[in-house]
Each structure stands twice: as structure tokens, then as C-alpha cells.
XYZ file of N, CA, C and O in Angstrom:
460
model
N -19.739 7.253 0.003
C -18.359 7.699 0.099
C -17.519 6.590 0.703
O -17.808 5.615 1.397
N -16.791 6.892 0.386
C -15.169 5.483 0.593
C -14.163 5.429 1.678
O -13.030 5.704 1.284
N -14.245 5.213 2.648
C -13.263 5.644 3.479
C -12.388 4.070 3.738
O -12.851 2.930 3.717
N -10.643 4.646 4.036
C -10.100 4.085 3.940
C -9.103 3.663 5.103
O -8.174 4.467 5.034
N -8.890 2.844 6.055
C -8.489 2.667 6.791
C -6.980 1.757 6.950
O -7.020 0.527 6.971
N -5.745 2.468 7.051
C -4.716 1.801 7.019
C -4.275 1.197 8.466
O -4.432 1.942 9.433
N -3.795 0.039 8.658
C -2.730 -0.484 9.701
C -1.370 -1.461 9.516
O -1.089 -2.224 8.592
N -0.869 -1.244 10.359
C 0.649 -2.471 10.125
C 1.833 -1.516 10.227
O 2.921 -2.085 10.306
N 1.851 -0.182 10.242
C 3.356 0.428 10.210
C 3.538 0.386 11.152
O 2.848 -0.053 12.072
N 5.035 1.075 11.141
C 5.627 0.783 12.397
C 7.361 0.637 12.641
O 7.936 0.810 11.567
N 8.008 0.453 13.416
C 9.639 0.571 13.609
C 10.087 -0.952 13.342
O 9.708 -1.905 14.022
N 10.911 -1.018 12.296
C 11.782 -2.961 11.885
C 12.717 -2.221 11.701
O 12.841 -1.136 11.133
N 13.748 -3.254 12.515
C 15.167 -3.522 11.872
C 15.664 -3.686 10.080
O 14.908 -4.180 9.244
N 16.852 -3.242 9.807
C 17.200 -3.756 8.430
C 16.763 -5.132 8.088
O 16.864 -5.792 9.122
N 16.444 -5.670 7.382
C 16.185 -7.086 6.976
C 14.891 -7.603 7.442
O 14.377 -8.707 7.260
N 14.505 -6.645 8.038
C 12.681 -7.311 8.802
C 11.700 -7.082 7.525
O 11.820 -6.787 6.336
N 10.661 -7.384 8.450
C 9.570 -7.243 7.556
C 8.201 -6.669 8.390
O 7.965 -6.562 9.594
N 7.531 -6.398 7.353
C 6.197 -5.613 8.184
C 4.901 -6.118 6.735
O 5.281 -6.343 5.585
N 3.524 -6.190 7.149
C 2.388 -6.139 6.920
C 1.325 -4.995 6.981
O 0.571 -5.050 7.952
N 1.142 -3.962 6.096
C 0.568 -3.105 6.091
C -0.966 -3.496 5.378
O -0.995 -4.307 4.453
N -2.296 -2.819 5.913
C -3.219 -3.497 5.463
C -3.915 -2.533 5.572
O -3.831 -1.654 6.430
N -5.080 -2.673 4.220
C -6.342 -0.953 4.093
C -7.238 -1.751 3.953
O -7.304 -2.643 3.107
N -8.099 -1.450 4.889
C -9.525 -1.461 4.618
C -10.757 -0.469 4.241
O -11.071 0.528 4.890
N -11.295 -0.872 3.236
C -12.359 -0.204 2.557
C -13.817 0.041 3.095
O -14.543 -0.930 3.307
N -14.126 0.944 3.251
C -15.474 0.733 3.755
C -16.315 1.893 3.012
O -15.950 3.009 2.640
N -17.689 1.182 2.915
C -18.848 2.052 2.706
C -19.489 0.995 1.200
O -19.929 -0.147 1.333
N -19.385 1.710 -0.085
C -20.035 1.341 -1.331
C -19.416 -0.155 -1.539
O -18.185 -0.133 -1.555
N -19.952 -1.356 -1.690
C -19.198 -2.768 -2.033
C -19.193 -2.180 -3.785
O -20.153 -1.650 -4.343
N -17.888 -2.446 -4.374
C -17.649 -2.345 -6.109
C -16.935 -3.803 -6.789
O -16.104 -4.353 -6.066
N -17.050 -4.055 -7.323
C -16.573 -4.894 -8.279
C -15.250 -5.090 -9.090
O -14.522 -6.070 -9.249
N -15.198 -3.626 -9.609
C -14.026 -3.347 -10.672
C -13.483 -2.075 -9.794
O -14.203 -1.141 -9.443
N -12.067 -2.204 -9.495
C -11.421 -0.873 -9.206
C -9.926 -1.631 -9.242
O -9.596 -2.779 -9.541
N -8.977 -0.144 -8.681
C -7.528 -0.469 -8.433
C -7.027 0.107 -6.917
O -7.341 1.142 -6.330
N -6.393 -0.662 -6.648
C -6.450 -0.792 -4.870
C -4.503 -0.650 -4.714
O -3.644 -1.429 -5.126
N -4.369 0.552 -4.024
C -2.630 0.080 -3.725
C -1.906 0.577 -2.830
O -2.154 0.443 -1.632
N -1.105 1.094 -3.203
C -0.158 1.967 -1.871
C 0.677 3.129 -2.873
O 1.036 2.958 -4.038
N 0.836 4.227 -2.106
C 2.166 4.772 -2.612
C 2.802 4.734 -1.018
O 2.584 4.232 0.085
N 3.769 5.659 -1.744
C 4.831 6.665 -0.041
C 5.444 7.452 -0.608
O 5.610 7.752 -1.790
N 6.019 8.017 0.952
C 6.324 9.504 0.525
C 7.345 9.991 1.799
O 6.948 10.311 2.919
N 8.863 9.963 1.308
C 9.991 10.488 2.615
C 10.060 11.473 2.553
O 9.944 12.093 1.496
N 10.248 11.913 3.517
C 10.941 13.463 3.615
C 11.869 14.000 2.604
O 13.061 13.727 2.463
N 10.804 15.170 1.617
C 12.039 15.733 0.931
C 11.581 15.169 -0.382
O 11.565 16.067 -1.224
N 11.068 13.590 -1.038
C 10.883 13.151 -2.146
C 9.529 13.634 -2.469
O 9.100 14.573 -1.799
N 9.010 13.277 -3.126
C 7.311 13.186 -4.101
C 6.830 11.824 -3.835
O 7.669 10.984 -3.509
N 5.567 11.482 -3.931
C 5.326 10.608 -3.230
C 5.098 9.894 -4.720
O 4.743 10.437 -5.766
N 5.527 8.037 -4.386
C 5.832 7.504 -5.266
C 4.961 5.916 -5.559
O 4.508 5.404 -4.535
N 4.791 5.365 -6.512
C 3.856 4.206 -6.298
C 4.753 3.230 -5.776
O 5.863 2.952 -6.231
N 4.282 2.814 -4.951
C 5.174 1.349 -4.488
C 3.878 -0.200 -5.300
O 4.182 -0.901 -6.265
N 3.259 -0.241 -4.929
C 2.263 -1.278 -5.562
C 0.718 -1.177 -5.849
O 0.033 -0.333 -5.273
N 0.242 -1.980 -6.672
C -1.490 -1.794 -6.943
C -1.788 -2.816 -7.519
O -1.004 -3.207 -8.385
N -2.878 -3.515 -7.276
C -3.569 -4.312 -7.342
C -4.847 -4.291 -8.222
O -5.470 -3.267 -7.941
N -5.445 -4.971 -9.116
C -6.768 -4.805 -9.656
C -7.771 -5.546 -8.827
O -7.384 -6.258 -7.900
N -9.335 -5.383 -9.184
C -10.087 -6.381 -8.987
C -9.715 -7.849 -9.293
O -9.737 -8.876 -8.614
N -9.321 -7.534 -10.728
C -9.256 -8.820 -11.237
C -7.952 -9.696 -10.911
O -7.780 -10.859 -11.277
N -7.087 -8.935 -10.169
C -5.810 -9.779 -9.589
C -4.728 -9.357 -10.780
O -3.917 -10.169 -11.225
N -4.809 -8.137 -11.187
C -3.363 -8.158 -12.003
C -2.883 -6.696 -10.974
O -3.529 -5.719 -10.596
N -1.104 -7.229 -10.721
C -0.446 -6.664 -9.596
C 0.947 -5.590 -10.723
O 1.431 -5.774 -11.840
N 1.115 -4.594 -9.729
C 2.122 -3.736 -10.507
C 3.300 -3.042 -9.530
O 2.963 -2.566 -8.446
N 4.464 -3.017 -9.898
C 5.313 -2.787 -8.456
C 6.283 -1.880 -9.324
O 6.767 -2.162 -10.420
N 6.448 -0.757 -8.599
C 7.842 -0.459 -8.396
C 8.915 -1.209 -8.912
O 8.694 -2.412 -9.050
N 10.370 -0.653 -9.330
C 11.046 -1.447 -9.599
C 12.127 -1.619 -8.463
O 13.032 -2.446 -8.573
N 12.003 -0.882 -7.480
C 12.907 -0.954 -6.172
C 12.399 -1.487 -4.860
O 12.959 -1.350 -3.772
N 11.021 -2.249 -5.152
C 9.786 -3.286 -4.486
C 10.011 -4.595 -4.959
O 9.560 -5.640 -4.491
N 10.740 -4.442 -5.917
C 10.343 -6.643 -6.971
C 10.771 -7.344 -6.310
O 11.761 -6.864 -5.759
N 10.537 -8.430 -5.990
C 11.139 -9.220 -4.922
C 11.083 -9.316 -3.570
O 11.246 -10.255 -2.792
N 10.741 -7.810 -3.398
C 10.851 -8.246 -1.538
C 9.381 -7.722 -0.869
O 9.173 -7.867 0.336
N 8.244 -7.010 -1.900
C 7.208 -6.641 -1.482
C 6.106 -7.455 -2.268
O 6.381 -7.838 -3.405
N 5.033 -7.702 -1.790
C 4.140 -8.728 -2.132
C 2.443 -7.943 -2.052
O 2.077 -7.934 -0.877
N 1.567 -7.423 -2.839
C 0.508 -7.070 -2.448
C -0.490 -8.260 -2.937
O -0.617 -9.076 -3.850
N -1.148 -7.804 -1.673
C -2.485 -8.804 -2.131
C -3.880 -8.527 -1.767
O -4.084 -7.465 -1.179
N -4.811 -9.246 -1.999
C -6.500 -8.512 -2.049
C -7.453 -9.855 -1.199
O -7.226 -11.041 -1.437
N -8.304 -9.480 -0.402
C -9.360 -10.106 0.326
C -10.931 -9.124 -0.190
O -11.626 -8.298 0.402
N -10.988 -9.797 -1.686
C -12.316 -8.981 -1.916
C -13.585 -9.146 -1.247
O -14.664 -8.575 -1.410
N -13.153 -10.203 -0.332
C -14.707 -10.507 0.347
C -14.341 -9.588 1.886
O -15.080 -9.887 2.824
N -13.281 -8.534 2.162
C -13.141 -7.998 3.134
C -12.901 -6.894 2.785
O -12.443 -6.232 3.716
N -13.008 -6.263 1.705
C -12.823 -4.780 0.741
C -11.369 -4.823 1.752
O -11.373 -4.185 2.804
N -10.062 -5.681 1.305
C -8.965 -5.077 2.357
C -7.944 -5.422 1.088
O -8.133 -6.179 0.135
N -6.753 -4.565 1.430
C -5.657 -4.894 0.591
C -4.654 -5.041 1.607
O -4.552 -4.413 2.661
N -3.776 -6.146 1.053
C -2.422 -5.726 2.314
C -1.311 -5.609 1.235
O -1.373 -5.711 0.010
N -0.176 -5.340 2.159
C 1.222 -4.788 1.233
C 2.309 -5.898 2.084
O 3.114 -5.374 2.853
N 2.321 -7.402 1.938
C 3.589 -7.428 3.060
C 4.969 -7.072 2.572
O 5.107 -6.816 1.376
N 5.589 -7.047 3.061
C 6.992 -5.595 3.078
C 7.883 -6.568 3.836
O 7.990 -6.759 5.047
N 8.583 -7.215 2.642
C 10.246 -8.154 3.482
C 11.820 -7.475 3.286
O 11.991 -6.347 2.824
N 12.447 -7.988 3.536
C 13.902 -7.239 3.235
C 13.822 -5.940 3.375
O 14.037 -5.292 2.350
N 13.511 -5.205 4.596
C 12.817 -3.535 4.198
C 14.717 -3.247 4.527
O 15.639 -3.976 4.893
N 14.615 -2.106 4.233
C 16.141 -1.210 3.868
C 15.782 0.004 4.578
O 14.565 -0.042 4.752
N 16.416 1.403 5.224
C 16.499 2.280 5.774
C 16.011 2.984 4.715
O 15.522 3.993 5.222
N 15.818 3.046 3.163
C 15.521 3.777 2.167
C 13.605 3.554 1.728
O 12.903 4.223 0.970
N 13.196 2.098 2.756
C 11.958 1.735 2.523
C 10.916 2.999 3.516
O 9.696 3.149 3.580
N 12.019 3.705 4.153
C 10.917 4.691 5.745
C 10.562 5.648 4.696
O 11.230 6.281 3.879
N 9.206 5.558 4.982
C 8.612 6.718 4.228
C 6.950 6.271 5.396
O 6.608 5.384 6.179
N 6.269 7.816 4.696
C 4.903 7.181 4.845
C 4.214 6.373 4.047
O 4.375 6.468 2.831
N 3.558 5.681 4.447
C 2.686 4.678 3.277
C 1.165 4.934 3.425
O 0.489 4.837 4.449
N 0.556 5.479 1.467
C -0.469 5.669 1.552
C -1.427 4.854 1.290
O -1.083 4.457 0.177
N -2.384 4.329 1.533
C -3.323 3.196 0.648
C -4.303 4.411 -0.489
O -4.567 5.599 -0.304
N -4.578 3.666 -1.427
C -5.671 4.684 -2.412
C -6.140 3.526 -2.856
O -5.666 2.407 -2.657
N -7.310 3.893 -3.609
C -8.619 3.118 -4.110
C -9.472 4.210 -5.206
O -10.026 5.305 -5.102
N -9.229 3.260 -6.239
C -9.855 4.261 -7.631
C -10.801 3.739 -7.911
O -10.501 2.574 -8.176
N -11.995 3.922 -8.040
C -13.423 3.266 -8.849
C -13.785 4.390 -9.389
O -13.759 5.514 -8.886
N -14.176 4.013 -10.589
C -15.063 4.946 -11.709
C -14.099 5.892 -11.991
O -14.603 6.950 -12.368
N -12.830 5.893 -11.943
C -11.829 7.436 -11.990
C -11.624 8.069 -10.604
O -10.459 8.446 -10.475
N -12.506 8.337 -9.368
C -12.343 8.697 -8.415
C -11.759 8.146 -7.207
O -12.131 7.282 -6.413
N -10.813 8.838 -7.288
C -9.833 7.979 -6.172
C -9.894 8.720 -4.995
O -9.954 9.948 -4.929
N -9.865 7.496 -3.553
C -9.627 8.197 -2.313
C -8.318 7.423 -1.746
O -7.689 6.432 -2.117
N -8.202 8.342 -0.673
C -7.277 7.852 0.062
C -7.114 7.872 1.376
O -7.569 8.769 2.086
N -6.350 6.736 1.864
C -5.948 6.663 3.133
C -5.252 8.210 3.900
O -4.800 9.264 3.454
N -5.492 7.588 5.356
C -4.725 8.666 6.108
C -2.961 8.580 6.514
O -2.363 9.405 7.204
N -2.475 7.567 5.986
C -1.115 7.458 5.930
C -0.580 6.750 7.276
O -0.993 7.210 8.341
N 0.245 5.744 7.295
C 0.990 4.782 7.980
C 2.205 5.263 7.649
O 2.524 5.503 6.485
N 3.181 5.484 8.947
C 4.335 5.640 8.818
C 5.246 4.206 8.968
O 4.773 3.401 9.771
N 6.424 3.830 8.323
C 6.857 2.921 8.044
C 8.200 3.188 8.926
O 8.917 3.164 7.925
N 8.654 3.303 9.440
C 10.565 3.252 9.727
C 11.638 2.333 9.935
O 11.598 1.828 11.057
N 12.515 1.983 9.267
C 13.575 0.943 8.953
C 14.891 1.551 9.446
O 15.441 2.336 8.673
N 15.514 1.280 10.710
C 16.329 1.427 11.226
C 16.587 0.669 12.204
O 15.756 -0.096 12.694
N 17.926 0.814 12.652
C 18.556 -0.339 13.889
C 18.610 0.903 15.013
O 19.002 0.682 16.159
């Protein structure tokens, strides 16, 4: 079984930035998809980014530019760094991890963007 461990949220100013990071533990896999959603108060929770094994990346279209994911397969870890964040970026942030079809997920990082 897969358990998933998020860190990096936390309180930034408009225009800051933050580093959110999941680590994987238990089964080492090869082929999967590794990412984040979130989820504010009131919305559905939404993909912000995902990552493959093989390094092909997929974003949001209200992420391009100012969010960056990336993969340490020799540390089963993904991170999300998060620049230009906006008061509209506070949500929770989930990490998930799909192999074979079965996806788990993180326990959720709260994000908040305010002055």
C-alpha cells in the first residue's frame, strides 16, 4: 500500500511563492502519474498539475507560467513550486499517485495567499 506524505503549505503574501512536496512511500513503481489537485471553500476540487514517470507535465490553465512541477524518482517525491501565488491560489492542496489505475492520496496541505 502507498502512502503519501505532503509538506510546504503554508501563509505567502501576494506575489510570493511556496514549494509543496509528496512523498511516496511503500511499493518502488516505474510507470505511474504523480500530481496535485485543490480544493477552496465552496468549489470542487480541481487539477492544478501532474507529472508522468516518464517526465511529460500537464497544468491547469490558470497555473502556466507561474507553477512548475517536478519529480525526484530516485526519492518517490514530487514537488509543485508555486510562484506569483494570488489570493485565488488558497485552497487545499492534494498530492495523488495513480499506478495500475489505482490512485491514492495525500492528506491535504493547506495553501493561503493573503497580506
Amino acid at each position: 500500500q502507498v502512502q503519501l506524505v505532503e509538506s510546504g503549505g503554508g501563509l505567502v503574501q501576494p506575489g510570493g511563492s511556496l514549494r509543496l512536496s509528496c512523498a511516496a512511500s511503500g511499493s518502488i513503481f516505474s510507470r505511474y502519474v504523480m500530481g496535485w489537485y485543490r480544493q477552496a471553500p465552496g468549489n470542487d476540487r480541481e487539477l492544478v498539475a501532474q507529472i508522468t514517470s516518464s517526465g511529460s507535465t500537464h497544468y491547469a490553465d490558470s497555473v502556466k507560467g507561474r507553477f512548475a512541477i517536478s519529480r525526484d524518482n530516485g526519492k518517490n517525491t514530487v514537488y509543485l513550486q508555486m510562484s506569483s501565488l494570488q489570493p485565488e491560489d488558497t485552497a487545499v492542496y492534494y498530492c495523488y499517485l495513480v499506478v495500475s489505475g489505482t490512485a491514492s492520496w495525500g492528506q491535504g496541505t493547506q495553501v493561503t495567499v493573503s497580506s
